[in-house]
Amino acid sequence: MAADGAFARWVYSTGLRLAAPLYVGKLWWRGRHEPPYRSAWNERFATGGVGDGRSGRIWVHAVSLGETRASEPLLNALRRLAPERGLLLTHGTATGREAGAALLQPGDAQVWLPYDTPGAVRRFLRRHRPAVGVLMETEIWPNLLDAALEAGVPMVLANARLSERSFAKGQRLQALLRPAAASFSRVLAQTADDARRLEASGAPSPQVMGNLKFDVSPNPALVERGRAWRVAAGRPVVLAASTREGEEELLLAAWKRLDAPRPLLLLVPRHPQRFDAVAQMAAAAGLSVRRRSGWGETPPADAAGADVWLGDSIGEMPLYYAAADAALLGGSFAPLGGQNLIEAAACGCPLVMGPHTFNFAQAAEMSLAAGAALRAADMADGVAQAVALAFDPARAERVAAALAFSAQHRGAAERMARAIVELLPGVSAPAAR
């Protein structure tokens, strides 16, 4: 098995090295619309510069926007338990890096995670010399984990999740992934089902800790502004939250079939590079569109008469949930596994989910059982249920259920932070309060 693993990693590493020019080309291509992809690109290979010379930080890798938002309560808990350490944040996407920059404090650092080639990850670890590394959710990088093991850096998979679908795919690559999973010092799983699948994939003794997303508190200023937007809309609002490619066409077709009076549709695509295309799609469907990027803190006077408000901004999901009477969960109406549904509950927004929530299976079932969400068979059914919910005089009961559901499952950040701090040399976590 060891020989099989070494050969699989050699093949994997060779492929990554050969593809290096394509990585750079992709960065430049994406940078046309998202300039951060073109900044500090040498960090992707851990070349150039020498870092700031500080060692011993707690390193947390949150690849994208969702993981970065989820990491915030964990970062706060780590600061409380090990205030002298400082944090090193790494990311893989522009939205993740932008969100992470807002979380930095004096003594912290932020860089791109290098590509998973043997040389790049060894240079990264030599340059930053972290005391412990934390990978968020589903990030298992074979060369990075091997290099960390060689360098004596304990690694943690935090807020770990593994869907049944991903588990099945991983079994086909187990010669590569099993040794990587086995090298973690600790695996902190969201649910018992995640822990079971992770252990079957080679992870050592996963611990069930809950989901960090329950500990994320929505920005009060954004929530207040969202409620003001709801008043400005002058009618019920249905949010389509973090929609993915292929879902907007179904949504807009179902929306046009609605009888009058229709609610206002607040449409928020998940990926910024698709904002323009979705705006054009809505206009081509014969709907009048107002773009959030075109106004400041309050919608312009003519926005209330529009069919669609396009949420073409980053970091304002609490505002959008607070402005809505009901929301459709993007990524769940195509076979993509769904998105974070906990943020909607924290904002008191009842949710309608499509049939595909395998990435968040337990949270979806718990929200249904708590009365915080409804399940739809397809997009047309989802639109019908969301519109009915938005006009429902008894909607307040769903709002209360969503808030109660969110509050009930807090506490994962403190548990995970203690498990991480215990791996730091010479540090012991204070007794739980």
Coordinates of C-alpha atoms in Angstrom, one line a residue:
M1 CA 0.0 0.0 0.0
A2 CA 2.9 2.4 0.8
A3 CA 4.4 1.8 -2.6
D4 CA 1.1 2.3 -4.3
G5 CA 0.6 5.6 -2.4
A6 CA 4.1 6.8 -3.3
F7 CA 3.5 6.0 -7.0
A8 CA 0.1 7.7 -7.0
R9 CA 1.6 10.8 -5.5
W10 CA 4.4 10.8 -8.0
V11 CA 1.9 10.7 -10.9
Y12 CA -0.2 13.4 -9.3
S13 CA 2.8 15.7 -8.7
T14 CA 4.1 15.2 -12.2
G15 CA 0.7 16.2 -13.6
L16 CA 0.6 19.3 -11.5
R17 CA 4.1 20.4 -12.6
L18 CA 3.3 19.9 -16.2
A19 CA 0.1 21.9 -15.8
A20 CA 1.9 24.9 -14.1
P21 CA 1.7 27.1 -17.3
L22 CA -2.0 26.5 -17.4
Y23 CA -2.4 27.7 -13.8
V24 CA -0.8 31.0 -14.6
G25 CA -3.0 31.4 -17.8
K26 CA -6.1 30.7 -15.8
L27 CA -5.1 33.3 -13.1
W28 CA -4.7 35.9 -15.9
W29 CA -7.9 35.0 -17.5
R30 CA -10.0 35.2 -14.3
G31 CA -8.2 38.4 -13.5
R32 CA -9.9 40.2 -16.3
H33 CA -13.0 40.4 -14.2
E34 CA -11.5 39.7 -10.7
P35 CA -8.2 41.6 -10.5
P36 CA -7.1 40.0 -7.2
Y37 CA -6.3 36.9 -9.1
R38 CA -3.5 38.7 -10.8
S39 CA -2.0 40.1 -7.5
A40 CA 0.8 38.3 -5.7
W41 CA 0.6 35.4 -8.2
N42 CA 4.1 34.2 -7.2
E43 CA 2.6 33.2 -3.9
R44 CA 0.9 30.4 -5.7
F45 CA 4.3 28.9 -6.2
A46 CA 5.8 30.2 -2.9
T47 CA 8.5 32.0 -4.9
G48 CA 9.9 35.5 -4.4
G49 CA 10.1 37.3 -1.1
V50 CA 11.0 35.9 2.3
G51 CA 7.9 36.4 4.3
D52 CA 7.9 38.6 7.4
G53 CA 10.3 36.4 9.4
R54 CA 7.7 35.5 12.0
S55 CA 7.2 31.8 12.9
G56 CA 4.8 30.0 15.2
R57 CA 1.5 31.4 13.9
I58 CA -1.7 29.4 13.7
W59 CA -2.3 28.8 10.0
V60 CA -5.9 28.5 8.8
H61 CA -6.7 27.8 5.2
A62 CA -10.2 28.8 4.0
V63 CA -10.3 28.3 0.3
S64 CA -13.3 30.4 -0.7
L65 CA -15.8 32.9 0.5
G66 CA -18.1 30.4 2.3
E67 CA -15.2 28.7 4.2
T68 CA -13.7 32.1 5.1
R69 CA -17.0 33.3 6.6
A70 CA -17.4 30.1 8.5
S71 CA -13.8 30.4 9.9
E72 CA -14.5 33.8 11.6
P73 CA -15.9 32.4 14.9
L74 CA -13.0 29.9 14.9
L75 CA -10.4 32.6 14.4
N76 CA -12.0 34.6 17.2
A77 CA -11.9 31.6 19.6
L78 CA -8.2 30.9 18.6
R79 CA -7.3 34.5 19.4
R80 CA -8.9 34.2 22.9
L81 CA -7.2 30.9 23.7
A82 CA -3.7 31.7 22.2
P83 CA -3.5 35.5 21.9
E84 CA 0.3 35.6 21.5
R85 CA 0.4 33.4 18.4
G86 CA -1.0 35.5 15.5
L87 CA -2.8 34.0 12.5
L88 CA -1.7 33.1 9.0
L89 CA -4.7 33.0 6.6
T90 CA -4.5 31.4 3.2
H91 CA -7.1 31.2 0.4
G92 CA -7.6 29.9 -3.1
T93 CA -10.2 32.3 -4.5
A94 CA -10.4 36.1 -4.8
T95 CA -13.6 36.3 -2.8
G96 CA -12.1 34.3 0.0
R97 CA -9.0 36.5 0.1
E98 CA -11.1 39.6 0.1
A99 CA -13.2 38.4 3.0
G100 CA -10.2 37.2 4.9
A101 CA -8.5 40.6 4.6
A102 CA -11.3 42.0 6.7
L103 CA -10.5 39.5 9.5
L104 CA -6.8 40.3 9.9
Q105 CA -5.4 41.9 13.0
P106 CA -2.0 43.2 13.9
G107 CA 0.5 40.4 13.9
D108 CA -1.5 38.3 11.3
A109 CA -0.5 37.6 7.7
Q110 CA -2.3 36.6 4.6
V111 CA -1.1 34.8 1.4
W112 CA -2.4 32.6 -1.3
L113 CA -2.1 28.9 -0.7
P114 CA 0.5 27.6 -3.1
Y115 CA -0.4 25.0 -5.7
D116 CA 0.1 21.4 -4.4
T117 CA 3.4 20.7 -6.0
P118 CA 6.1 19.3 -3.7
G119 CA 8.5 22.2 -4.1
A120 CA 5.9 24.9 -3.6
V121 CA 4.5 23.5 -0.4
R122 CA 7.9 22.9 1.1
R123 CA 8.9 26.5 0.3
F124 CA 5.7 27.7 1.8
L125 CA 6.3 25.8 5.1
R126 CA 9.9 26.9 5.3
R127 CA 9.0 30.5 4.8
H128 CA 6.1 30.8 7.3
R129 CA 7.0 28.0 9.8
P130 CA 3.5 27.7 11.3
A131 CA 3.0 26.0 14.7
V132 CA -0.1 24.2 13.5
G133 CA -2.1 24.1 10.3
V134 CA -5.9 24.0 9.9
L135 CA -7.6 23.1 6.7
M136 CA -11.3 24.0 6.5
E137 CA -14.1 21.5 5.5
T138 CA -13.0 19.4 2.5
E139 CA -9.4 20.5 1.7
I140 CA -7.1 17.4 1.5
W141 CA -3.9 18.2 -0.4
P142 CA -1.6 15.2 -0.6
N143 CA 1.7 17.0 -1.1
L144 CA 1.0 19.7 1.4
L145 CA 0.1 17.2 4.1
D146 CA 3.1 15.1 3.3
A147 CA 5.4 18.1 3.6
A148 CA 3.8 19.2 6.8
L149 CA 4.3 15.7 8.3
E150 CA 8.0 15.9 7.3
A151 CA 8.3 19.4 8.8
G152 CA 6.7 18.4 12.0
V153 CA 3.7 20.7 11.6
P154 CA 0.5 19.1 13.1
M155 CA -2.4 19.4 10.7
V156 CA -6.1 19.6 11.5
L157 CA -9.1 19.2 9.2
A158 CA -11.7 21.5 10.9
N159 CA -15.4 21.7 10.3
A160 CA -14.8 18.6 8.2
R161 CA -17.5 17.2 6.0
L162 CA -17.7 14.5 3.4
S163 CA -20.8 13.7 1.5
E164 CA -21.8 10.3 0.3
R165 CA -21.1 11.3 -3.2
S166 CA -17.7 12.7 -2.5
F167 CA -16.9 9.6 -0.4
A168 CA -17.7 7.4 -3.4
K169 CA -15.5 9.5 -5.7
G170 CA -12.7 9.4 -3.2
Q171 CA -12.7 5.6 -3.1
R172 CA -11.5 5.6 -6.7
L173 CA -8.5 7.7 -5.7
Q174 CA -7.8 6.1 -2.3
A175 CA -4.1 5.2 -3.1
L176 CA -3.6 9.0 -3.2
L177 CA -6.1 10.3 -0.7
R178 CA -5.9 7.7 2.1
P179 CA -2.3 8.4 3.1
A180 CA -3.1 12.1 3.0
A181 CA -6.2 11.7 5.3
A182 CA -4.2 9.5 7.6
S183 CA -1.6 12.2 8.2
F184 CA -4.0 14.6 10.0
S185 CA -3.3 15.0 13.7
R186 CA -6.9 15.7 14.3
V187 CA -10.1 15.6 12.3
L188 CA -13.0 17.7 13.6
A189 CA -16.2 16.6 11.8
Q190 CA -19.5 18.4 11.5
T191 CA -21.7 15.3 12.0
A192 CA -21.5 11.7 13.0
D193 CA -22.2 10.7 9.3
D194 CA -19.3 12.9 8.2
A195 CA -17.1 11.3 10.8
R196 CA -18.0 7.8 9.7
R197 CA -17.2 8.5 6.1
L198 CA -14.0 10.3 6.9
E199 CA -12.8 7.4 9.1
A200 CA -13.6 5.0 6.3
S201 CA -11.4 7.2 4.0
G202 CA -8.4 6.9 6.3
A203 CA -8.8 9.8 8.7
P204 CA -7.6 9.0 12.2
S205 CA -10.4 8.9 14.9
P206 CA -12.6 11.9 13.7
Q207 CA -14.3 13.8 16.5
V208 CA -17.8 15.2 16.1
M209 CA -17.8 18.9 16.9
G210 CA -20.8 20.4 15.1
N211 CA -20.9 23.1 12.4
L212 CA -19.0 26.4 12.6
K213 CA -21.6 28.1 10.5
F214 CA -24.0 28.1 13.4
D215 CA -21.6 30.3 15.3
V216 CA -21.5 33.0 12.6
S217 CA -23.5 36.0 13.6
P218 CA -24.9 38.2 10.8
N219 CA -23.7 41.7 10.7
P220 CA -26.3 43.8 12.6
A221 CA -25.9 46.8 10.4
L222 CA -26.5 44.7 7.3
V223 CA -29.6 43.1 8.8
E224 CA -31.0 46.5 9.8
R225 CA -30.3 47.8 6.3
G226 CA -32.0 44.8 4.8
R227 CA -35.1 45.3 6.8
A228 CA -35.2 49.0 5.6
W229 CA -34.9 47.7 2.0
R230 CA -37.9 45.4 2.6
V231 CA -39.9 48.5 3.6
A232 CA -38.7 50.4 0.5
A233 CA -39.7 47.5 -1.8
G234 CA -43.3 48.0 -0.7
R235 CA -44.3 44.4 -1.4
P236 CA -43.2 40.9 -0.4
V237 CA -39.7 39.9 -1.5
V238 CA -38.5 36.5 -2.5
L239 CA -34.7 35.9 -2.5
A240 CA -32.9 33.5 -4.8
A241 CA -29.8 33.0 -2.8
S242 CA -26.4 32.1 -4.3
T243 CA -27.9 30.7 -7.6
R244 CA -25.7 28.6 -9.9
E245 CA -25.4 28.3 -13.6
G246 CA -28.5 26.5 -15.0
E247 CA -30.7 27.5 -12.2
E248 CA -31.5 31.1 -13.2
E249 CA -33.1 30.1 -16.5
L250 CA -35.5 27.8 -14.6
L251 CA -36.1 30.5 -12.0
L252 CA -36.9 33.2 -14.5
A253 CA -39.2 30.9 -16.6
A254 CA -41.1 30.0 -13.4
W255 CA -41.3 33.6 -12.3
K256 CA -42.8 34.8 -15.6
R257 CA -45.6 32.2 -15.2
L258 CA -46.7 33.7 -11.9
D259 CA -50.0 35.5 -11.7
A260 CA -50.1 39.1 -10.5
P261 CA -49.4 40.5 -8.0
R262 CA -45.9 39.1 -8.1
P263 CA -43.4 39.6 -5.3
L264 CA -40.1 41.4 -6.0
L265 CA -37.5 38.9 -7.0
L266 CA -34.1 39.5 -5.3
L267 CA -31.6 37.5 -7.4
V268 CA -28.1 36.9 -6.0
P269 CA -25.8 34.7 -8.2
R270 CA -23.1 32.9 -6.3
H271 CA -20.2 33.8 -8.6
P272 CA -19.3 37.5 -9.3
Q273 CA -18.1 36.7 -12.8
R274 CA -21.7 35.8 -13.7
F275 CA -23.4 39.0 -12.5
D276 CA -23.5 40.6 -16.0
A277 CA -24.7 37.5 -17.7
V278 CA -27.5 37.0 -15.2
A279 CA -28.5 40.6 -15.5
Q280 CA -28.7 40.2 -19.3
M281 CA -30.7 36.9 -18.8
A282 CA -33.3 38.6 -16.7
A283 CA -33.7 41.5 -19.1
A284 CA -34.0 39.1 -22.0
A285 CA -36.8 37.4 -20.2
G286 CA -38.7 40.7 -20.3
L287 CA -38.2 41.6 -16.7
S288 CA -37.1 45.0 -15.5
V289 CA -33.8 44.9 -13.5
R290 CA -32.2 47.2 -11.0
R291 CA -28.6 46.3 -9.9
R292 CA -27.6 46.7 -6.3
S293 CA -24.2 48.0 -7.5
G294 CA -25.9 51.0 -8.9
W295 CA -27.0 52.5 -5.6
G296 CA -25.6 53.2 -2.1
E297 CA -27.2 52.3 1.2
T298 CA -30.8 52.7 0.0
P299 CA -32.5 51.7 -3.2
P300 CA -33.3 54.5 -5.6
A301 CA -36.9 55.7 -5.9
D302 CA -37.6 53.8 -9.1
A303 CA -36.3 50.5 -7.8
A304 CA -39.6 49.6 -6.1
G305 CA -41.3 49.2 -9.4
A306 CA -38.7 46.8 -10.8
D307 CA -39.4 43.1 -11.3
V308 CA -35.9 42.1 -10.2
W309 CA -33.2 43.4 -7.9
L310 CA -29.9 41.9 -8.8
G311 CA -27.6 41.4 -5.8
D312 CA -24.3 42.0 -7.6
S313 CA -22.2 42.7 -4.5
I314 CA -19.9 40.7 -2.2
G315 CA -20.3 40.2 1.5
E316 CA -23.9 41.4 1.8
M317 CA -25.9 38.1 2.1
P318 CA -27.2 39.1 5.6
L319 CA -28.7 42.2 4.0
Y320 CA -30.3 40.2 1.3
Y321 CA -31.7 37.6 3.7
A322 CA -33.1 40.3 6.0
A323 CA -34.8 42.0 3.1
A324 CA -36.6 38.8 2.0
D325 CA -39.8 37.3 3.2
A326 CA -38.7 33.9 1.9
A327 CA -35.6 32.5 0.1
L328 CA -34.8 29.8 -2.5
L329 CA -31.6 28.0 -1.7
G330 CA -29.2 28.2 -4.7
G331 CA -27.3 25.1 -5.7
S332 CA -30.1 22.8 -4.5
F333 CA -32.3 23.0 -7.7
A334 CA -29.5 21.6 -9.8
P335 CA -27.5 18.5 -8.8
L336 CA -24.8 20.6 -7.1
G337 CA -25.4 19.8 -3.4
G338 CA -26.8 23.1 -2.2
Q339 CA -25.2 26.0 -0.3
N340 CA -24.9 27.1 3.4
L341 CA -28.5 27.1 4.6
I342 CA -27.6 28.2 8.2
E343 CA -27.0 31.8 7.3
A344 CA -30.7 32.2 6.3
A345 CA -31.8 30.8 9.6
A346 CA -29.5 33.2 11.5
C347 CA -31.2 36.1 9.7
G348 CA -34.7 34.8 10.4
C349 CA -35.4 34.1 6.7
P350 CA -37.6 31.0 6.0
L351 CA -36.0 28.8 3.3
V352 CA -37.3 26.7 0.4
M353 CA -34.8 24.0 -0.7
G354 CA -34.6 22.0 -3.9
P355 CA -34.1 18.3 -4.0
H356 CA -30.2 18.4 -4.0
T357 CA -28.7 19.2 -0.6
F358 CA -26.2 16.3 -0.3
N359 CA -23.4 18.7 0.7
F360 CA -25.3 19.7 3.8
A361 CA -27.5 16.7 4.2
Q362 CA -27.8 16.7 8.0
A363 CA -28.3 20.5 8.4
A364 CA -31.0 20.3 5.7
E365 CA -32.9 17.6 7.5
M366 CA -32.5 19.3 10.8
S367 CA -33.8 22.6 9.4
L368 CA -36.8 20.8 7.9
A369 CA -37.6 19.1 11.2
A370 CA -37.3 22.4 13.0
G371 CA -39.8 24.1 10.7
A372 CA -37.1 26.5 9.4
A373 CA -37.2 25.3 5.8
L374 CA -39.5 23.6 3.3
R375 CA -38.5 21.1 0.6
A376 CA -39.5 21.5 -3.1
A377 CA -39.5 18.9 -5.9
D378 CA -38.1 21.3 -8.5
M379 CA -37.7 25.0 -9.3
A380 CA -41.4 25.5 -10.3
D381 CA -42.5 23.9 -7.1
G382 CA -39.9 25.9 -5.1
V383 CA -41.0 29.2 -6.6
A384 CA -44.7 28.4 -5.8
Q385 CA -43.8 27.5 -2.2
A386 CA -41.6 30.6 -1.7
V387 CA -44.2 33.0 -3.1
A388 CA -47.0 31.4 -0.9
L389 CA -44.7 31.7 2.1
A390 CA -43.9 35.4 1.3
F391 CA -47.6 36.2 1.3
D392 CA -48.5 34.0 4.2
P393 CA -49.9 35.9 7.2
A394 CA -48.6 33.2 9.5
R395 CA -45.0 33.6 8.2
A396 CA -43.9 34.9 11.6
E397 CA -44.0 31.3 13.0
R398 CA -41.5 30.2 10.3
V399 CA -39.3 33.2 11.2
A400 CA -39.3 32.2 14.9
A401 CA -38.5 28.6 14.0
A402 CA -35.5 29.7 11.9
L403 CA -34.0 31.8 14.6
A404 CA -34.5 29.1 17.2
F405 CA -32.9 26.5 14.9
S406 CA -29.9 28.7 14.5
A407 CA -29.4 29.4 18.2
Q408 CA -29.8 25.8 19.2
H409 CA -26.7 24.5 17.5
R410 CA -24.0 27.0 18.5
G411 CA -20.7 26.2 20.2
A412 CA -18.6 24.4 17.6
A413 CA -16.0 27.2 17.4
E414 CA -15.0 27.0 21.0
R415 CA -14.8 23.2 20.9
M416 CA -12.7 23.2 17.7
A417 CA -10.4 26.0 18.9
R418 CA -9.6 24.0 22.1
A419 CA -8.8 20.9 20.1
I420 CA -6.4 22.9 17.9
V421 CA -4.7 24.8 20.7
E422 CA -3.9 21.6 22.5
L423 CA -1.6 20.8 19.6
L424 CA 0.5 23.9 20.1
P425 CA 3.9 23.3 21.8
G426 CA 3.9 24.6 25.4
V427 CA 0.2 25.7 25.3
S428 CA -2.8 24.3 27.2
A429 CA -6.3 25.6 26.6
P430 CA -7.9 27.3 29.6
A431 CA -10.7 25.4 31.3
A432 CA -14.0 25.7 29.5
R433 CA -16.2 28.4 30.9

